Tab-separated table of N, CA and C in Angstrom:
chain	number	residue	atom	x	y	z
D	1	MET	N	2.705	24.398	8.720
D	1	MET	CA	3.435	23.520	7.826
D	1	MET	C	4.924	23.837	7.953
D	2	ILE	N	5.709	22.796	8.118
D	2	ILE	CA	7.158	22.924	8.213
D	2	ILE	C	7.755	22.431	6.900
D	3	SER	N	8.616	23.231	6.283
D	3	SER	CA	9.288	22.821	5.045
D	3	SER	C	10.778	22.705	5.299
D	4	VAL	N	11.353	21.569	4.897
D	4	VAL	CA	12.792	21.345	5.067
D	4	VAL	C	13.345	20.679	3.815
D	5	ASN	N	14.639	20.885	3.568
D	5	ASN	CA	15.258	20.188	2.442
D	5	ASN	C	15.677	18.792	2.895
D	6	ILE	N	16.062	17.967	1.958
D	6	ILE	CA	16.379	16.566	2.260
D	6	ILE	C	17.519	16.449	3.263
D	7	THR	N	18.563	17.222	3.077
D	7	THR	CA	19.723	17.154	3.973
D	7	THR	C	19.322	17.486	5.397
D	8	SER	N	18.544	18.538	5.558
D	8	SER	CA	18.088	18.939	6.887
D	8	SER	C	17.152	17.888	7.485
D	9	ALA	N	16.285	17.323	6.663
D	9	ALA	CA	15.366	16.287	7.145
D	9	ALA	C	16.131	15.073	7.652
D	10	LYS	N	17.171	14.664	6.921
D	10	LYS	CA	17.989	13.528	7.356
D	10	LYS	C	18.703	13.838	8.660
D	11	ALA	N	19.245	15.044	8.762
D	11	ALA	CA	20.030	15.417	9.943
D	11	ALA	C	19.157	15.624	11.178
D	12	HIS	N	17.915	16.048	10.995
D	12	HIS	CA	17.067	16.409	12.129
D	12	HIS	C	15.763	15.615	12.183
D	13	LEU	N	15.772	14.417	11.651
D	13	LEU	CA	14.540	13.634	11.573
D	13	LEU	C	13.888	13.436	12.941
D	14	SER	N	14.675	13.089	13.948
D	14	SER	CA	14.104	12.851	15.279
D	14	SER	C	13.396	14.085	15.813
D	15	SER	N	14.032	15.240	15.694
D	15	SER	CA	13.402	16.464	16.214
D	15	SER	C	12.186	16.861	15.370
D	16	LEU	N	12.236	16.627	14.068
D	16	LEU	CA	11.078	16.917	13.222
D	16	LEU	C	9.884	16.040	13.607
D	17	LEU	N	10.153	14.771	13.868
D	17	LEU	CA	9.078	13.866	14.270
D	17	LEU	C	8.515	14.247	15.633
D	18	LYS	N	9.375	14.704	16.525
D	18	LYS	CA	8.908	15.164	17.841
D	18	LYS	C	8.005	16.390	17.678
D	19	GLN	N	8.391	17.323	16.807
D	19	GLN	CA	7.554	18.491	16.522
D	19	GLN	C	6.203	18.065	15.957
D	20	LEU	N	6.243	17.127	15.059
D	20	LEU	CA	5.016	16.616	14.448
D	20	LEU	C	4.110	16.009	15.513
D	21	GLU	N	4.710	15.248	16.401
D	21	GLU	CA	3.969	14.590	17.464
D	21	GLU	C	3.304	15.605	18.396
D	22	GLU	N	4.009	16.683	18.692
D	22	GLU	CA	3.508	17.678	19.644
D	22	GLU	C	2.553	18.687	19.013
D	23	SER	N	2.801	19.081	17.768
D	23	SER	CA	2.015	20.165	17.181
D	23	SER	C	1.016	19.706	16.125
D	24	ASN	N	1.164	18.492	15.650
D	24	ASN	CA	0.306	17.962	14.583
D	24	ASN	C	0.450	18.763	13.284
D	25	GLU	N	1.573	19.438	13.117
D	25	GLU	CA	1.836	20.232	11.921
D	25	GLU	C	2.563	19.361	10.899
D	26	GLU	N	2.094	19.344	9.666
D	26	GLU	CA	2.695	18.487	8.651
D	26	GLU	C	4.076	18.991	8.254
D	27	ILE	N	4.901	18.061	7.783
D	27	ILE	CA	6.271	18.368	7.369
D	27	ILE	C	6.376	18.110	5.872
D	28	ILE	N	6.859	19.102	5.138
D	28	ILE	CA	7.073	18.970	3.699
D	28	ILE	C	8.574	18.864	3.464
D	29	ILE	N	8.996	17.822	2.751
D	29	ILE	CA	10.409	17.655	2.405
D	29	ILE	C	10.578	18.105	0.960
D	30	GLU	N	11.582	18.962	0.756
D	30	GLU	CA	11.797	19.551	-0.565
D	30	GLU	C	13.156	19.173	-1.138
D	31	ARG	N	13.208	19.148	-2.471
D	31	ARG	CA	14.470	18.989	-3.190
D	31	ARG	C	14.546	20.170	-4.159
D	32	ALA	N	15.597	20.937	-4.040
D	32	ALA	CA	15.793	22.124	-4.885
D	32	ALA	C	14.586	23.060	-4.820
D	33	GLY	N	14.007	23.180	-3.615
D	33	GLY	CA	12.885	24.087	-3.418
D	33	GLY	C	11.533	23.569	-3.866
D	34	LYS	N	11.483	22.329	-4.370
D	34	LYS	CA	10.219	21.748	-4.828
D	34	LYS	C	9.787	20.634	-3.874
D	35	PRO	N	8.543	20.646	-3.433
D	35	PRO	CA	8.058	19.608	-2.521
D	35	PRO	C	8.087	18.227	-3.178
D	36	ILE	N	8.614	17.248	-2.427
D	36	ILE	CA	8.642	15.876	-2.954
D	36	ILE	C	7.964	14.874	-2.018
D	37	ALA	N	7.771	15.268	-0.745
D	37	ALA	CA	7.142	14.344	0.199
D	37	ALA	C	6.475	15.128	1.319
D	38	LYS	N	5.457	14.489	1.905
D	38	LYS	CA	4.760	15.086	3.038
D	38	LYS	C	4.709	14.058	4.157
D	39	ILE	N	5.038	14.470	5.365
D	39	ILE	CA	4.945	13.592	6.531
D	39	ILE	C	3.808	14.116	7.398
D	40	LEU	N	2.861	13.236	7.697
D	40	LEU	CA	1.704	13.587	8.513
D	40	LEU	C	1.685	12.740	9.768
D	41	LYS	N	1.040	13.242	10.810
D	41	LYS	CA	0.884	12.469	12.031
D	41	LYS	C	-0.066	11.305	11.752
D	42	TYR	N	0.283	10.141	12.226
D	42	TYR	CA	-0.530	8.947	12.026
D	42	TYR	C	-1.797	9.034	12.872
D	43	THR	N	-2.929	8.781	12.259
D	43	THR	CA	-4.193	8.690	12.984
D	43	THR	C	-4.875	7.393	12.567
D	44	PRO	N	-5.042	6.472	13.499
D	44	PRO	CA	-5.641	5.182	13.154
D	44	PRO	C	-7.114	5.332	12.777
D	45	ILE	N	-7.576	4.447	11.908
D	45	ILE	CA	-8.977	4.416	11.517
D	45	ILE	C	-9.726	3.635	12.586
D	46	LYS	N	-10.782	4.222	13.102
D	46	LYS	CA	-11.538	3.574	14.175
D	46	LYS	C	-12.714	2.791	13.609
D	47	ASP	N	-13.002	1.676	14.238
D	47	ASP	CA	-14.159	0.852	13.901
D	47	ASP	C	-14.231	0.493	12.423
D	48	PHE	N	-13.127	0.070	11.867
D	48	PHE	CA	-13.104	-0.328	10.465
D	48	PHE	C	-12.976	-1.836	10.401
D	49	ASN	N	-13.992	-2.478	9.904
D	49	ASN	CA	-14.001	-3.927	9.779
D	49	ASN	C	-14.198	-4.266	8.311
D	50	ARG	N	-13.100	-4.444	7.600
D	50	ARG	CA	-13.166	-4.673	6.153
D	50	ARG	C	-13.993	-5.914	5.801
D	51	LEU	N	-13.852	-6.972	6.583
D	51	LEU	CA	-14.567	-8.202	6.249
D	51	LEU	C	-16.070	-8.059	6.452
D	52	GLY	N	-16.472	-7.212	7.360
D	52	GLY	CA	-17.890	-7.072	7.636
D	52	GLY	C	-18.529	-5.866	6.987
D	53	ILE	N	-17.847	-5.252	6.042
D	53	ILE	CA	-18.331	-4.001	5.463
D	53	ILE	C	-19.659	-4.171	4.721
D	54	LEU	N	-19.913	-5.342	4.160
D	54	LEU	CA	-21.161	-5.581	3.426
D	54	LEU	C	-22.160	-6.431	4.211
D	55	ARG	N	-21.881	-6.611	5.496
D	55	ARG	CA	-22.775	-7.423	6.312
D	55	ARG	C	-24.191	-6.849	6.258
D	56	ASN	N	-25.159	-7.716	6.044
D	56	ASN	CA	-26.583	-7.364	5.950
D	56	ASN	C	-26.918	-6.492	4.736
D	57	LYS	N	-26.006	-6.360	3.784
D	57	LYS	CA	-26.274	-5.572	2.588
D	57	LYS	C	-26.379	-6.443	1.342
D	58	ILE	N	-25.872	-7.673	1.419
D	58	ILE	CA	-25.987	-8.584	0.288
D	58	ILE	C	-26.604	-9.893	0.771
D	59	ASN	N	-27.204	-10.604	-0.147
D	59	ASN	CA	-27.814	-11.879	0.184
D	59	ASN	C	-27.382	-12.901	-0.859
D	60	ILE	N	-26.871	-14.020	-0.403
D	60	ILE	CA	-26.455	-15.090	-1.303
D	60	ILE	C	-27.471	-16.221	-1.174
D	61	ALA	N	-28.056	-16.590	-2.282
D	61	ALA	CA	-29.065	-17.651	-2.280
D	61	ALA	C	-28.448	-18.961	-1.814
D	62	ASN	N	-29.253	-19.778	-1.141
D	62	ASN	CA	-28.760	-21.058	-0.629
D	62	ASN	C	-28.278	-21.982	-1.740
D	63	ASP	N	-28.858	-21.860	-2.921
D	63	ASP	CA	-28.497	-22.752	-4.022
D	63	ASP	C	-27.622	-22.064	-5.075
D	64	PHE	N	-26.916	-21.019	-4.711
D	64	PHE	CA	-26.165	-20.249	-5.706
D	64	PHE	C	-25.078	-21.067	-6.397
D	65	ASP	N	-24.577	-22.108	-5.752
D	65	ASP	CA	-23.503	-22.898	-6.357
D	65	ASP	C	-24.021	-24.187	-7.010
D	66	GLN	N	-25.317	-24.287	-7.225
D	66	GLN	CA	-25.895	-25.460	-7.878
D	66	GLN	C	-26.291	-25.094	-9.306
D	67	TRP	N	-25.959	-25.993	-10.235
D	67	TRP	CA	-26.320	-25.773	-11.640
D	67	TRP	C	-27.808	-26.004	-11.827
D	68	PRO	N	-28.446	-25.233	-12.698
D	68	PRO	CA	-29.822	-25.582	-13.098
D	68	PRO	C	-29.791	-26.961	-13.769
D	69	ASP	N	-30.879	-27.714	-13.662
D	69	ASP	CA	-30.915	-29.095	-14.154
D	69	ASP	C	-30.486	-29.229	-15.610
D	70	ASP	N	-30.975	-28.366	-16.497
D	70	ASP	CA	-30.647	-28.512	-17.918
D	70	ASP	C	-29.149	-28.303	-18.172
D	71	ILE	N	-28.529	-27.386	-17.472
D	71	ILE	CA	-27.088	-27.147	-17.650
D	71	ILE	C	-26.277	-28.277	-17.028
D	72	ALA	N	-26.718	-28.765	-15.851
D	72	ALA	CA	-26.015	-29.866	-15.195
D	72	ALA	C	-26.021	-31.114	-16.067
D	73	ILE	N	-27.148	-31.383	-16.729
D	73	ILE	CA	-27.240	-32.545	-17.628
D	73	ILE	C	-26.324	-32.348	-18.832
D	74	THR	N	-26.334	-31.144	-19.411
D	74	THR	CA	-25.476	-30.849	-20.565
D	74	THR	C	-24.003	-31.013	-20.208
D	75	LEU	N	-23.621	-30.594	-19.020
D	75	LEU	CA	-22.220	-30.697	-18.588
D	75	LEU	C	-21.852	-32.096	-18.102
D	76	GLY	N	-22.849	-32.946	-17.925
D	76	GLY	CA	-22.582	-34.318	-17.513
D	76	GLY	C	-22.371	-34.475	-16.021
D	77	VAL	N	-22.822	-33.506	-15.251
D	77	VAL	CA	-22.661	-33.627	-13.800
D	77	VAL	C	-23.943	-34.116	-13.127
D	78	LYS	N	-24.973	-34.330	-13.941
D	78	LYS	CA	-26.236	-34.848	-13.420
D	78	LYS	C	-26.866	-35.723	-14.500
D	79	ASP	N	-27.499	-36.812	-14.058
D	79	ASP	CA	-28.154	-37.729	-15.008
D	79	ASP	C	-29.584	-37.349	-15.243
């Protein structure tokens, strides 16, 4: 873990990012000796398909958007 103050982080951001890239060591940015931010190496999420996350886990009935007859008549959408 590398700890730097804000001024040093601003002045040496490029070299800090290069270190992060090469060593995979996280960088902690501090203000007055207290940690305020952490910079981590980016790692993409593999095989993540948000739209298909529930595929084959839920079932929607073919008539789910049709009113039952008694309610449809009450609402006036069916005679």
